[in-house]
Amino acid sequence: MTEMILREAVTKALREALEDDRVFIMGEDIGAYGGAYAVTRGFLDEFGPERIMDTPISESVIVGAGVGSALAGLRPIVELMTINFSLVAIDQIVNHAAKLRYMSDGQFSVPLVIRTVTGGGGQLAATHSQSFENWYASVPGLKVAVPATPYDALGLFRAAMKDDNPILFAEHSLLYGMRGEVPDEWYEIPFGQADIKRKGNDVTIVAYSRMTHVALQAAAMLEEKGRQAEVIDLRTLRPWDKETVLESVRKTNRVVVVEETWKTGGFSGEIASTIQEEAFDDLDGPVARVGGLDVPAPYNGTLEAAAIPNSERIIKALSDNYGI
Amino acid sequence: MYEKMVGLCQVDQQLYKAQRMGLISFYMTSYGEEATHFGSAAALHEKDMVYAQYREPGVLLWRGFSLDQMVDQCFNNRHDLAHGRQMPVHYGSPEHYFQFISSPLATQMPQAPGYAHGLKQAGSDNCVIVYFGDGAAQEGDAHAAMNFAATLKCPVIFFCRNNGYAISTPVEENYKGDGLAQRALGYGMEGYRVDGNDVLAVYNVTKKARELVVDEGAPVLIEAMTYRLGSHSTSDDQTGYQDMSEVKDWRERYFPRDRLRGYLQSQGLWDQEKEDELVSVTNETIRSAIKRARAEKKPSLEHMFTDVYDVPPLRLRRQKEEVQAMVAKYPEHFPTASHE
């Protein structure tokens, strides 16, 4: 086992990926500068400018050219500096990367990995703090990963590189420094497999990305009140692991879904409605949802903190719905 | 080349009529722009990858796609390569190195430098050509794709069909500068302007552009000046915004098919008798193709669920079962007798 931070896990994953000659990395400031989040530091010297390509500023062409080069037989990893900027490329992601296999009768495939940085909490305000991975998780043809730990990031990325479908790999901006243990032997994590980060019998907390850690904080607080929470980290949103969630709900009968993005239209709705459709008789009360407040992210620290889900709100949601 | 040009003109007429008769839902003609298709396509190598906008079927016909295949695609029958997933004129054919058409404008452009990069990495001596119109040229993607290709040295021929109109928007209301060709200088690449209705001129300029692109590994921009003689598609009516005397003038003086025929006749290679025969045979071919295409079975419902991913996920498999059960239960609402 080796201890490393999440950034190091992604860097390690990229290095491994580059062993395949067909793989190359493309994005803004990823070469000479080493990446806005320092993930590709040193790569330009190590792999050269043909494989570590700094691009002009155009997210739509970064993704579009990624699609084109994937069609030409390469396996590109493109980087969008933040998921906020992915909006400029959303047509290429949703209408092209996701649909080319379908529109071409399976004759063209797009083995493209789009790495991006998601989430807020760093006082970067409205247009730099958003989390759109739930939007992309609605799109047929795409797969979406949202790792919360170094172990998960490395395992999921390895699976992503073997996948011939286009993948959005969303790394949370505040999790790059998160420490965790990573096995020295090879392992992979398949998409659609959630991870029970903490076992418990009294209540299920479903979360993903940074909210997994907020959920674990809430679980610690619940333990002090004599309640054992089971924390499920979804790890991927498309596909998402329904069975693990349902199995837990059948055991605990109480569930709250926590998500950083705006509550309205959030992925928690998808999860909550699936739970009530398929485990209605196992529920002691309505499925609780905790999401971001329906406001553009404020800049002021106090306001921003109030807008993002925290452990207090999780506890309150459980108390309101289940009386615990 | 002339035969194929006539084929395109005639199939445009018949499929436009087919739409008006309610046999297909949509169609787009290429009247007046045939030279841009055949002139450029003839100057390329068969494995040069083509990214088109939607008004370049002549390129596909040049490469060997048949009139029957065009008709099958528009009728979405079981022979349609895209299994009924794409709307009419959204052709594609991997076998002919022609990417599938996607409706949003200029979205094909960012992909061209990427594909070209892949060709370069593979040491190929093929290039990419990406077609776009004067309207699409104003999209942000068009600018960024050209800048990208020039800055990162991708072997792409950017071919703009400047046909004067973007649906109802004339070029005077679309841009203030002097068209597309000189924008090339801004990107640091060569730019050419050509009479887009002179098929031989288009051939020559594309041939030269291709040599440059392949030798230098860098992009080139061609602006082919042409004129859209028909409406944008079956969804609009050009008489509402185009000056029909202007249309008549271009039709009488600059129609590519007439110019090529005139040239062939002047060289003693063509005459009225050959013309009449070609038109008659072509029309018959197309009529039979339409008759056959109409009668063919439609694609199987199953194809709605395949190719979303390489392996269908569980949820999709369940949805397929639900839909199949619903369709079986209500055949009056979901007639599938005509599907495979």
XYZ file of C-alpha atoms in Angstrom:
664
model
C 0.000 0.000 0.000
C 1.137 3.534 -0.707
C -0.358 6.654 0.783
C -0.993 9.418 -1.734
C -3.235 12.386 -2.363
C -5.955 12.316 -5.016
C -3.962 14.542 -7.368
C -1.089 12.035 -7.257
C -3.501 9.198 -7.961
C -4.758 10.926 -11.113
C -1.215 11.771 -12.203
C -0.269 8.117 -11.722
C -3.305 7.037 -13.735
C -2.368 9.375 -16.596
C 1.227 8.128 -16.650
C 0.022 4.556 -16.901
C -2.384 5.521 -19.676
C 0.390 7.153 -21.698
C 2.182 3.804 -21.954
C -0.246 3.149 -24.815
C 1.066 5.053 -27.853
C -2.445 5.880 -28.955
C -3.044 7.939 -25.826
C -2.327 11.646 -25.787
C -3.423 14.525 -23.572
C -4.818 17.804 -24.848
C -6.020 20.894 -23.020
C -5.278 24.427 -21.865
C -2.109 24.999 -19.844
C -1.478 21.291 -19.384
C 1.941 21.197 -20.975
C 4.457 23.875 -20.134
C 2.488 25.022 -17.099
C 1.777 21.527 -15.860
C -1.989 21.975 -15.618
C -4.170 24.462 -13.780
C -4.461 21.908 -10.980
C -0.880 20.662 -11.393
C -1.943 17.193 -12.440
C 0.318 17.021 -15.505
C 3.375 18.665 -14.004
C 6.519 17.368 -15.701
C 4.617 15.521 -18.417
C 5.723 17.772 -21.262
C 9.396 17.041 -20.623
C 8.720 13.370 -20.111
C 6.408 12.713 -23.071
C 6.996 15.560 -25.509
C 4.716 18.084 -27.234
C 3.148 15.615 -29.654
C 1.556 13.752 -26.759
C 1.087 16.551 -24.235
C -0.555 19.253 -26.297
C -1.275 22.752 -25.081
C -4.179 24.138 -27.071
C -5.617 27.530 -27.975
C -8.540 28.462 -25.793
C -11.591 26.785 -27.156
C -13.306 24.111 -25.133
C -15.523 23.209 -28.044
C -12.500 22.453 -30.184
C -10.666 20.719 -27.350
C -13.545 18.290 -27.062
C -14.372 18.321 -30.792
C -10.793 17.627 -31.785
C -10.773 14.964 -29.098
C -13.763 13.379 -30.803
C -12.109 13.670 -34.208
C -8.844 12.144 -33.055
C -10.708 9.318 -31.312
C -12.461 8.601 -34.609
C -9.060 8.519 -36.272
C -7.905 5.725 -33.957
C -6.254 7.547 -31.072
C -7.344 7.377 -27.424
C -7.356 11.009 -26.329
C -7.632 12.345 -22.798
C -8.793 15.943 -22.998
C -8.856 18.296 -20.083
C -11.473 20.986 -19.516
C -10.094 23.308 -16.897
C -13.378 23.308 -15.013
C -16.787 21.811 -15.623
C -18.081 25.387 -15.735
C -16.256 25.826 -19.041
C -17.656 22.582 -20.363
C -20.775 24.570 -21.258
C -18.825 26.013 -24.174
C -18.223 22.444 -25.358
C -21.572 20.956 -24.426
C -22.636 20.400 -28.018
C -19.520 18.421 -28.792
C -20.014 16.376 -25.627
C -23.745 15.753 -25.863
C -24.421 15.820 -29.616
C -21.199 14.334 -30.893
C -19.122 12.375 -28.413
C -22.230 10.778 -26.930
C -24.124 10.112 -30.139
C -21.651 9.217 -32.862
C -21.783 5.526 -32.153
C -25.565 5.581 -32.445
C -25.718 7.846 -35.495
C -23.126 5.745 -37.290
C -24.710 2.348 -36.747
C -21.919 1.361 -34.377
C -19.279 1.866 -37.031
C -17.664 4.800 -35.304
C -16.866 4.795 -31.627
C -15.487 7.606 -29.515
C -13.071 6.296 -26.866
C -12.612 9.753 -25.400
C -11.973 10.623 -21.767
C -12.893 14.158 -20.772
C -11.241 15.043 -17.473
C -12.599 18.072 -15.708
C -12.717 19.759 -12.329
C -16.024 20.179 -10.570
C -17.525 21.640 -7.438
C -17.404 24.764 -5.323
C -16.540 25.839 -1.826
C -13.391 27.717 -2.796
C -14.999 31.155 -2.960
C -14.743 31.318 -6.722
C -18.342 32.494 -7.091
C -21.106 31.828 -9.542
C -19.424 30.784 -12.761
C -16.521 28.849 -11.255
C -18.237 26.790 -8.588
C -20.778 24.665 -10.378
C -21.219 20.901 -10.626
C -22.843 19.765 -13.855
C -21.933 16.102 -13.750
C -25.606 15.374 -13.055
C -26.611 17.003 -16.348
C -24.138 14.866 -18.286
C -25.346 11.823 -16.380
C -28.689 12.216 -18.177
C -27.167 11.753 -21.615
C -27.410 8.363 -23.327
C -24.050 7.352 -24.718
C -21.951 9.006 -22.012
C -20.518 7.568 -18.845
C -19.800 9.749 -15.814
C -17.352 9.130 -12.958
C -17.186 11.153 -9.733
C -14.395 9.731 -7.544
C -14.028 10.909 -3.956
C -10.803 9.192 -2.897
C -7.367 8.462 -4.371
C -8.179 4.736 -4.466
C -11.408 5.373 -6.374
C -9.838 7.906 -8.728
C -7.077 5.519 -9.788
C -9.323 2.475 -10.067
C -12.021 4.270 -12.040
C -9.554 5.951 -14.392
C -7.992 2.606 -15.245
C -11.452 1.319 -16.156
C -12.151 4.488 -18.119
C -9.078 4.006 -20.302
C -10.223 0.509 -21.244
C -13.702 1.718 -22.137
C -14.552 2.472 -25.773
C -17.358 4.853 -24.819
C -16.931 8.581 -24.126
C -16.425 9.300 -20.440
C -16.680 12.423 -18.317
C -14.285 12.087 -15.390
C -15.109 14.766 -12.821
C -12.478 15.444 -10.152
C -13.625 17.688 -7.291
C -11.607 20.888 -6.934
C -11.351 20.603 -3.149
C -10.407 16.924 -3.095
C -7.042 17.015 -4.847
C -5.281 17.073 -1.473
C -7.346 14.238 0.026
C -5.118 11.500 1.407
C -5.752 7.828 0.952
C -4.149 4.431 0.634
C -3.629 2.921 -2.788
C -2.639 -0.736 -3.340
C 0.634 -1.372 -5.075
C -0.858 -4.258 -7.013
C -3.070 -3.584 -10.027
C -6.799 -3.111 -9.443
C -9.658 -1.541 -11.383
C -13.072 -0.300 -10.378
C -15.879 -0.974 -12.872
C -18.350 1.778 -13.588
C -21.732 1.209 -11.944
C -20.299 -0.140 -8.714
C -20.900 1.992 -5.627
C -18.766 1.685 -2.504
C -20.059 1.387 1.036
C -17.665 3.718 2.774
C -19.164 3.056 6.183
C -21.462 0.229 7.234
C -24.479 0.790 9.450
C -27.996 -0.457 10.148
C -30.021 2.602 11.083
C -29.966 4.960 8.133
C -28.562 5.100 4.595
C -26.787 8.172 3.310
C -26.217 8.164 -0.449
C -23.660 10.660 -1.738
C -20.952 11.206 -4.330
C -17.847 13.287 -4.854
C -17.082 15.681 -2.042
C -20.458 15.097 -0.434
C -19.269 11.579 0.432
C -16.961 13.151 2.981
C -19.714 15.437 4.282
C -21.870 12.316 4.628
C -19.134 10.629 6.650
C -19.030 13.667 8.944
C -22.778 13.386 9.422
C -22.348 9.678 10.164
C -19.836 10.512 12.917
C -22.320 12.942 14.435
C -25.107 10.375 14.235
C -22.906 7.824 16.006
C -22.666 10.157 18.974
C -26.459 10.062 19.102
C -26.372 6.266 19.044
C -27.322 5.853 15.371
C -25.241 3.899 12.838
C -25.332 5.358 9.350
C -24.414 3.434 6.214
C -22.644 5.777 3.814
C -22.777 4.824 0.134
C -20.443 6.571 -2.274
C -21.921 6.170 -5.770
C -18.502 6.670 -7.464
C -20.179 6.819 -10.902
C -23.434 8.558 -11.906
C -23.864 6.912 -15.258
C -24.236 4.046 -14.811
C -25.127 4.203 -11.115
C -25.330 1.269 -8.740
C -29.012 0.953 -7.920
C -28.721 -2.476 -6.318
C -26.294 -1.447 -3.601
C -28.508 1.494 -2.697
C -31.711 -0.563 -2.640
C -30.114 -3.339 -0.605
C -29.048 -0.780 1.976
C -32.485 0.868 2.089
C -34.137 -2.517 2.578
C -31.893 -2.937 5.602
C -32.121 0.528 7.184
C -35.559 1.713 5.939
C -34.377 5.327 6.100
C -32.441 7.163 3.394
C -31.147 10.614 2.582
C -29.490 11.501 -0.716
C -26.870 14.251 -0.572
C -25.600 16.180 -3.548
C -23.625 19.397 -3.948
C -25.376 20.743 -7.033
C -28.709 22.621 -6.928
C -31.445 20.519 -5.412
C -33.905 21.337 -8.176
C -33.302 18.935 -11.027
C -30.384 17.327 -9.251
C -29.404 13.711 -9.634
C -30.708 13.088 -6.115
C -34.184 13.235 -7.677
C -33.311 10.350 -9.975
C -32.013 8.325 -7.035
C -34.857 9.213 -4.697
C -37.566 8.365 -7.190
C -35.893 5.076 -8.059
C -35.755 4.155 -4.374
C -39.412 4.937 -3.824
C -40.383 3.080 -7.022
C -38.548 -0.078 -6.096
C -38.335 -0.107 -2.311
C -41.508 1.772 -1.351
C -42.601 -0.836 1.159
C -39.200 -0.776 2.829
C -39.314 2.940 3.592
C -40.324 4.304 6.987
C -40.838 7.719 5.482
C -40.235 9.732 2.325
C -36.751 9.678 0.875
C -34.925 12.796 2.091
C -32.845 14.926 -0.236
C -30.220 17.477 0.649
C -28.857 19.580 -2.176
C -27.272 22.906 -2.903
C -29.532 25.919 -2.386
C -31.131 27.070 -5.624
C -28.910 30.133 -5.931
C -25.870 30.972 -8.026
C -22.843 30.291 -5.862
C -22.095 33.337 -3.711
C -18.574 34.663 -3.330
C -18.781 35.587 0.348
C -17.459 32.701 2.464
C -20.310 32.531 4.942
C -22.959 32.730 2.266
C -21.196 30.132 0.167
C -20.893 27.738 3.086
C -24.595 28.098 3.771
C -25.456 27.262 0.175
C -23.546 23.966 0.100
C -24.891 20.889 1.959
C -23.276 20.224 5.337
C -23.638 17.595 8.010
C -26.166 19.675 10.005
C -28.547 19.738 7.069
C -28.195 15.993 6.609
C -29.004 15.369 10.256
C -31.994 17.715 10.073
C -33.337 16.052 6.948
C -33.227 12.686 8.679
C -34.891 14.117 11.742
C -37.645 15.775 9.676
C -38.423 12.678 7.614
C -37.809 9.884 10.063
C -37.893 11.465 13.509
C -34.413 10.345 14.407
C -18.643 13.727 -63.429
C -21.411 15.201 -65.558
C -23.493 12.049 -65.212
C -23.210 12.174 -61.446
C -24.066 15.855 -61.471
C -27.218 15.109 -63.425
C -27.940 12.317 -60.960
C -27.756 14.785 -58.089
C -29.961 17.364 -59.816
C -32.599 14.778 -60.660
C -32.623 13.046 -57.279
C -32.962 16.448 -55.622
C -36.041 17.149 -57.724
C -37.654 13.809 -57.045
C -36.927 13.655 -53.331
C -38.128 17.245 -52.864
C -41.373 16.192 -54.505
C -41.463 13.111 -52.304
C -41.381 15.331 -49.254
C -44.160 17.527 -50.623
C -46.192 14.370 -51.151
C -45.686 13.375 -47.551
C -43.526 10.353 -48.356
C -40.522 11.640 -46.423
C -40.455 14.192 -43.653
C -37.694 16.488 -44.819
C -35.271 17.188 -47.637
C -32.551 19.633 -48.652
C -31.585 20.291 -52.256
C -28.216 21.388 -53.587
C -29.370 23.299 -56.661
C -26.660 25.569 -57.907
C -23.900 24.158 -55.724
C -23.172 20.946 -57.550
C -19.795 22.181 -58.769
C -18.570 22.708 -55.226
C -19.289 19.046 -54.483
C -17.921 17.331 -57.554
C -15.034 19.680 -58.247
C -13.639 19.332 -54.751
C -14.386 15.637 -54.307
C -12.639 14.765 -57.554
C -9.445 16.462 -56.354
C -9.264 14.452 -53.136
C -7.948 10.970 -52.541
C -10.572 8.390 -51.699
C -9.347 7.965 -48.115
C -9.266 11.663 -47.280
C -11.827 11.962 -44.490
C -14.818 14.157 -45.287
C -16.646 16.185 -42.672
C -19.668 17.749 -44.344
C -22.375 20.147 -43.203
C -25.470 18.725 -44.981
C -25.468 20.240 -48.478
C -22.694 18.136 -49.978
C -24.263 14.861 -51.128
C -22.410 15.165 -54.415
C -19.187 14.400 -52.539
C -20.704 11.137 -51.367
C -22.028 10.345 -54.843
C -18.598 11.005 -56.344
C -17.081 8.518 -53.921
C -19.456 5.783 -54.999
C -22.504 6.112 -52.766
C -25.422 5.243 -55.015
C -28.649 7.108 -55.721
C -30.399 4.070 -54.266
C -28.502 4.457 -51.011
C -29.412 8.137 -50.868
C -33.052 7.283 -51.338
C -32.893 4.507 -48.741
C -31.467 6.940 -46.197
C -34.212 9.482 -46.844
C -36.872 6.813 -46.588
C -35.292 5.409 -43.412
C -35.850 1.848 -44.525
C -33.974 -1.243 -43.444
C -31.119 -0.477 -45.845
C -30.437 2.858 -44.201
C -26.951 2.655 -42.765
C -28.067 4.488 -39.652
C -31.061 2.194 -39.029
C -33.631 4.941 -39.097
C -31.922 7.019 -36.474
C -31.006 10.009 -38.612
C -33.293 12.428 -40.414
C -33.202 12.671 -44.235
C -30.008 14.013 -45.864
C -28.037 13.198 -42.732
C -25.937 10.735 -44.678
C -22.743 9.078 -43.644
C -20.680 6.202 -44.862
C -17.544 4.950 -43.130
C -16.793 2.864 -46.216
C -16.591 6.067 -48.258
C -14.678 8.011 -45.601
C -17.621 10.345 -45.080
C -18.642 11.256 -41.534
C -22.300 11.208 -40.554
C -24.013 14.575 -40.813
C -25.023 16.311 -37.607
C -27.516 19.161 -37.687
C -26.040 21.805 -35.361
C -24.024 24.142 -37.545
C -20.254 24.159 -37.567
C -20.060 21.407 -34.977
C -18.279 19.274 -37.541
C -15.478 21.806 -37.673
C -13.763 21.235 -34.304
C -13.524 17.557 -35.097
C -11.648 18.040 -38.352
C -8.325 19.156 -36.831
C -8.582 16.312 -34.331
C -9.032 13.725 -37.041
C -6.228 15.294 -39.036
C -3.979 15.102 -35.992
C -4.720 11.397 -35.833
C -3.764 10.994 -39.495
C -0.524 12.858 -38.916
C 0.335 10.724 -35.898
C -0.214 7.635 -38.016
C 2.153 9.000 -40.668
C -0.645 8.968 -43.220
C -0.490 11.042 -46.409
C -4.221 11.589 -46.341
C -5.861 14.768 -45.165
C -9.247 15.944 -43.924
C -11.685 18.212 -45.741
C -14.411 19.994 -43.787
C -17.270 21.702 -45.624
C -19.301 24.510 -44.142
C -21.548 27.321 -45.357
C -21.326 31.094 -45.111
C -23.784 31.015 -42.215
C -22.026 28.280 -40.275
C -18.780 30.185 -40.778
C -19.992 32.748 -38.253
C -20.306 30.221 -35.419
C -17.637 30.324 -32.743
C -16.711 26.739 -33.530
C -15.707 27.740 -37.061
C -13.269 30.351 -35.847
C -11.824 28.182 -33.118
C -11.441 25.171 -35.378
C -9.478 27.163 -37.961
C -7.294 28.751 -35.330
C -6.641 25.381 -33.758
C -5.779 23.717 -37.038
C -3.392 26.503 -37.986
C -1.722 26.782 -34.587
C -1.295 23.058 -34.048
C -0.573 22.303 -37.735
C -3.340 19.920 -38.685
C -3.721 18.879 -42.361
C -7.248 20.148 -42.992
C -8.829 21.749 -46.057
C -11.463 24.164 -44.791
C -13.959 24.476 -47.651
C -16.599 27.185 -47.343
C -19.573 27.062 -49.711
C -20.486 30.726 -49.760
C -23.905 30.417 -51.341
C -25.245 33.822 -50.355
C -27.870 32.723 -47.821
C -28.178 31.132 -44.403
C -31.832 30.132 -44.514
C -33.228 33.642 -44.990
C -30.186 35.618 -43.900
C -28.301 37.074 -46.853
C -24.547 37.457 -46.535
C -24.872 41.238 -46.152
C -26.643 40.567 -42.875
C -24.349 37.764 -41.848
C -20.965 39.446 -41.796
C -19.451 42.855 -42.372
C -16.055 41.860 -43.706
C -15.207 40.608 -47.173
C -16.257 36.987 -46.830
C -14.169 34.087 -45.681
C -11.035 33.817 -47.787
C -9.185 36.706 -46.207
C -9.874 35.425 -42.689
C -7.259 32.807 -43.486
C -4.570 35.470 -43.161
C -5.780 36.193 -39.654
C -5.235 32.551 -38.725
C -1.868 32.290 -40.378
C -2.936 30.035 -43.213
C -3.345 30.293 -46.988
C -6.759 31.309 -48.282
C -8.269 30.971 -51.751
C -11.398 32.345 -53.298
C -12.785 30.496 -56.319
C -15.760 30.631 -58.665
C -17.717 27.872 -56.956
C -19.919 27.297 -60.005
C -16.992 26.442 -62.285
C -16.401 22.793 -61.549
C -12.990 22.775 -63.189
C -11.818 25.809 -61.203
C -13.005 24.175 -58.002
C -11.139 21.037 -58.987
C -7.933 22.956 -59.650
C -7.984 24.953 -56.453
C -8.804 21.924 -54.316
C -6.018 19.969 -55.971
C -3.551 22.728 -55.213
C -4.840 23.121 -51.664
C -4.497 19.414 -51.074
C -0.878 19.431 -52.203
C -0.110 22.266 -49.804
C -1.955 20.655 -46.930
C -0.291 17.282 -47.347
C 3.207 18.681 -47.999
C 3.201 21.136 -45.126
C 0.865 19.329 -42.743
C -0.888 22.683 -42.305
C -4.458 23.806 -43.093
C -5.758 25.826 -46.030
C -9.033 27.720 -46.461
C -11.004 27.704 -49.724
C -14.000 29.978 -50.193
C -16.130 28.836 -53.132
C -18.454 31.604 -54.306
C -21.727 30.047 -55.358
C -25.472 30.632 -55.076
C -28.272 28.695 -53.426
C -30.884 28.361 -56.140
C -33.401 26.514 -54.012
C -34.841 27.079 -50.574
C -32.771 26.154 -47.538
C -34.869 23.021 -47.099
C -38.429 21.774 -47.340
C -39.172 23.696 -44.133
C -38.904 27.173 -45.641
C -39.966 28.984 -48.799
C -37.328 31.049 -50.524
C -39.889 33.215 -52.298
C -40.554 34.813 -48.953
C -37.097 36.326 -48.690
C -35.051 35.721 -51.836
C -35.379 38.012 -54.822
C -36.631 35.565 -57.436
C -35.230 37.614 -60.284
C -31.807 37.214 -58.665
C -32.440 33.460 -58.476
C -33.476 33.446 -62.143
C -30.361 35.350 -63.114
C -28.007 32.921 -61.372
C -29.937 29.997 -62.815
C -29.680 31.283 -66.345
C -26.116 32.494 -66.301
C -24.171 30.423 -63.796
C -25.846 27.063 -63.294
C -22.960 24.586 -62.822
C -24.628 21.773 -64.722
C -25.275 23.991 -67.742
C -21.716 25.293 -67.677
C -20.215 21.833 -67.568
C -22.529 20.605 -70.274
C -21.661 23.616 -72.413
C -17.967 22.889 -71.964
C -18.393 19.208 -72.839
C -20.414 20.096 -75.909
C -17.806 22.589 -77.013
C -15.228 19.808 -76.800
C -17.426 17.562 -78.887
C -17.920 15.194 -75.968
C -21.653 15.694 -75.501
C -24.794 16.423 -77.454
C -28.538 16.811 -77.005
C -29.223 13.191 -77.794
C -26.863 11.985 -75.070
C -28.416 14.546 -72.727
C -31.954 13.362 -73.317
C -30.945 9.773 -72.832
C -29.054 10.443 -69.633
C -31.923 12.420 -68.125
C -34.391 9.735 -69.038
C -32.302 6.854 -67.689
C -31.451 8.763 -64.516
C -35.049 9.669 -63.838
C -36.087 6.087 -64.303
C -33.363 4.876 -61.936
C -34.510 7.303 -59.302
C -38.183 6.561 -59.772
C -37.535 2.849 -59.311
C -35.334 3.559 -56.334
C -38.110 5.532 -54.686
C -40.703 2.922 -55.498
C -38.479 0.197 -54.084
C -37.451 2.253 -51.057
C -41.062 2.975 -50.160
C -41.940 -0.681 -50.256
C -38.975 -1.850 -48.211
C -39.453 -2.722 -44.597
C -38.471 -0.189 -41.976
C -35.667 -0.883 -39.511
C -36.396 -3.155 -36.583
C -37.504 -1.475 -33.343
C -34.589 -3.208 -31.713
C -32.246 -0.701 -33.340
C -33.572 2.060 -31.134
C -31.636 0.398 -28.330
C -28.445 -0.760 -29.969
C -25.295 1.343 -30.361
C -26.107 3.753 -27.534
C -23.126 2.100 -25.904
C -21.034 -0.812 -27.121
C -22.786 -2.989 -24.536
C -26.385 -2.042 -23.672
C -26.692 -1.212 -19.973
C -29.237 -2.958 -17.782
C -31.627 -0.030 -17.588
C -31.785 0.221 -21.374
C -32.396 -3.506 -21.724
C -35.324 -3.189 -19.280
C -36.719 -0.216 -21.179
C -36.526 -2.208 -24.401
C -38.567 -5.005 -22.839
C -41.165 -2.511 -21.603
C -41.453 -0.860 -25.007
C -41.713 -4.167 -26.845
C -44.538 -5.199 -24.523
C -46.330 -1.865 -25.021
C -46.014 -2.022 -28.814
C -47.359 -5.571 -28.835
C -50.294 -4.531 -26.679
C -51.325 -1.502 -28.763
C -50.588 -2.316 -32.382
C -53.115 0.262 -33.578
C -50.963 3.024 -32.072
C -47.604 1.499 -32.946
C -47.870 -0.098 -36.368
C -44.859 -2.348 -36.712
C -46.033 -4.646 -39.459
C -43.916 -2.610 -41.858
C -40.806 -2.962 -39.666
C -38.289 -5.742 -39.780
